[in-house]
Amino acid sequence: MQSSYDIIKGPLVTEKGTRLKDTYNKVLLKVAQDANKIEIKRAVEEIFNVKVLKISTINQYGKKKRHGLKLGKRSDWKKAIVTLKQGEKLEFLERV
C-alpha cells in the first residue's frame, strides 16, 4: 500500500481544468498509474481535508516523438478528475 503522497503526484493546471474548477467544482490531479479510485479518494481527503463526491480517472498514453533519426516515447501517466462536495475547495489552486 502506498502513502497518500505517493498516490497524488500534483495538480494539472490547464484551461480545461480551470473551467471545470470554476463551473463544476472539479479538480484535475496527476496521480500514480497503479492507483485506483478508492485510494485516490482516500488520499485527497487525507491530504487536503475536503470531502470528495466522485472520482473519474483517465489513462494518458505518452506520445511518440522523434529526436533526429531516433524514435522515442514520452511516459504514460494517469489523470484524475475529482469532484468536490459543494462549498469545498482546494486552497493551493486559488489565486491570491
PDB file of N, CA, C and O in Angstrom, residues 5 7 10 17 20 24 27 32-33 56 65 75 77 83 89 94:
ATOM      1  N   TYR A   5       0.921  10.594  -0.259  1.00  0.00           N
ATOM      2  CA  TYR A   5       1.784  11.491  -1.021  1.00  0.00           C
ATOM      3  C   TYR A   5       2.420  10.788  -2.218  1.00  0.00           C
ATOM      4  O   TYR A   5       2.859  11.447  -3.158  1.00  0.00           O
ATOM      5  N   ILE A   7       0.586   8.631  -4.012  1.00  0.00           N
ATOM      6  CA  ILE A   7      -0.535   8.499  -4.944  1.00  0.00           C
ATOM      7  C   ILE A   7      -0.777   9.802  -5.695  1.00  0.00           C
ATOM      8  O   ILE A   7      -0.924   9.809  -6.909  1.00  0.00           O
ATOM      9  N   GLY A  10       0.553  15.592  -8.259  1.00  0.00           N
ATOM     10  CA  GLY A  10       0.484  17.043  -8.322  1.00  0.00           C
ATOM     11  C   GLY A  10      -0.735  17.510  -9.079  1.00  0.00           C
ATOM     12  O   GLY A  10      -1.458  16.716  -9.679  1.00  0.00           O
ATOM     13  N   GLY A  17      -9.060  22.517 -17.057  1.00  0.00           N
ATOM     14  CA  GLY A  17      -9.119  22.293 -15.622  1.00  0.00           C
ATOM     15  C   GLY A  17      -9.619  23.517 -14.869  1.00  0.00           C
ATOM     16  O   GLY A  17     -10.389  23.397 -13.903  1.00  0.00           O
ATOM     17  N   LEU A  20     -13.363  23.680 -15.421  1.00  0.00           N
ATOM     18  CA  LEU A  20     -14.049  22.682 -14.600  1.00  0.00           C
ATOM     19  C   LEU A  20     -14.111  23.109 -13.135  1.00  0.00           C
ATOM     20  O   LEU A  20     -15.116  22.911 -12.462  1.00  0.00           O
ATOM     21  N   TYR A  24     -17.916  23.595 -12.207  1.00  0.00           N
ATOM     22  CA  TYR A  24     -18.443  22.344 -11.644  1.00  0.00           C
ATOM     23  C   TYR A  24     -17.778  21.909 -10.342  1.00  0.00           C
ATOM     24  O   TYR A  24     -18.082  20.833  -9.839  1.00  0.00           O
ATOM     25  N   VAL A  27     -11.537  19.210  -9.813  1.00  0.00           N
ATOM     26  CA  VAL A  27     -10.106  19.490  -9.800  1.00  0.00           C
ATOM     27  C   VAL A  27      -9.383  18.398 -10.577  1.00  0.00           C
ATOM     28  O   VAL A  27      -9.702  17.216 -10.434  1.00  0.00           O
ATOM     29  N   ALA A  32      -0.642   8.464  -9.426  1.00  0.00           N
ATOM     30  CA  ALA A  32       0.152   7.281  -9.736  1.00  0.00           C
ATOM     31  C   ALA A  32      -0.637   6.365 -10.665  1.00  0.00           C
ATOM     32  O   ALA A  32      -1.854   6.244 -10.546  1.00  0.00           O
ATOM     33  N   GLN A  33       0.072   5.721 -11.585  1.00  0.00           N
ATOM     34  CA  GLN A  33      -0.599   4.899 -12.589  1.00  0.00           C
ATOM     35  C   GLN A  33      -1.304   3.688 -11.999  1.00  0.00           C
ATOM     36  O   GLN A  33      -2.326   3.252 -12.514  1.00  0.00           O
ATOM     37  N   SER A  56     -13.144  10.394 -11.307  1.00  0.00           N
ATOM     38  CA  SER A  56     -13.053   9.827 -12.650  1.00  0.00           C
ATOM     39  C   SER A  56     -11.577   9.763 -13.009  1.00  0.00           C
ATOM     40  O   SER A  56     -10.827  10.699 -12.733  1.00  0.00           O
ATOM     41  N   LYS A  65       7.660  10.489 -30.110  1.00  0.00           N
ATOM     42  CA  LYS A  65       8.407  11.663 -30.550  1.00  0.00           C
ATOM     43  C   LYS A  65       9.671  11.226 -31.280  1.00  0.00           C
ATOM     44  O   LYS A  65      10.258  10.195 -30.966  1.00  0.00           O
ATOM     45  N   SER A  75       6.465   9.264 -21.357  1.00  0.00           N
ATOM     46  CA  SER A  75       5.935   8.344 -20.356  1.00  0.00           C
ATOM     47  C   SER A  75       4.405   8.375 -20.339  1.00  0.00           C
ATOM     48  O   SER A  75       3.786   9.414 -20.580  1.00  0.00           O
ATOM     49  N   TRP A  77       0.888   8.247 -18.203  1.00  0.00           N
ATOM     50  CA  TRP A  77       0.523   8.775 -16.893  1.00  0.00           C
ATOM     51  C   TRP A  77      -0.983   8.708 -16.718  1.00  0.00           C
ATOM     52  O   TRP A  77      -1.716   8.406 -17.647  1.00  0.00           O
ATOM     53  N   THR A  83     -14.352  15.394  -8.138  1.00  0.00           N
ATOM     54  CA  THR A  83     -15.497  16.261  -7.886  1.00  0.00           C
ATOM     55  C   THR A  83     -15.609  16.464  -6.384  1.00  0.00           C
ATOM     56  O   THR A  83     -15.760  15.509  -5.630  1.00  0.00           O
ATOM     57  N   LYS A  89     -13.176  23.539  -1.393  1.00  0.00           N
ATOM     58  CA  LYS A  89     -12.224  23.976  -2.411  1.00  0.00           C
ATOM     59  C   LYS A  89     -10.809  23.652  -1.947  1.00  0.00           C
ATOM     60  O   LYS A  89     -10.561  23.468  -0.743  1.00  0.00           O
ATOM     61  N   GLU A  94      -6.189  28.225  -5.539  1.00  0.00           N
ATOM     62  CA  GLU A  94      -6.868  29.519  -5.557  1.00  0.00           C
ATOM     63  C   GLU A  94      -5.865  30.644  -5.816  1.00  0.00           C
ATOM     64  O   GLU A  94      -4.716  30.590  -5.399  1.00  0.00           O
TER      65      GLU A  94
END
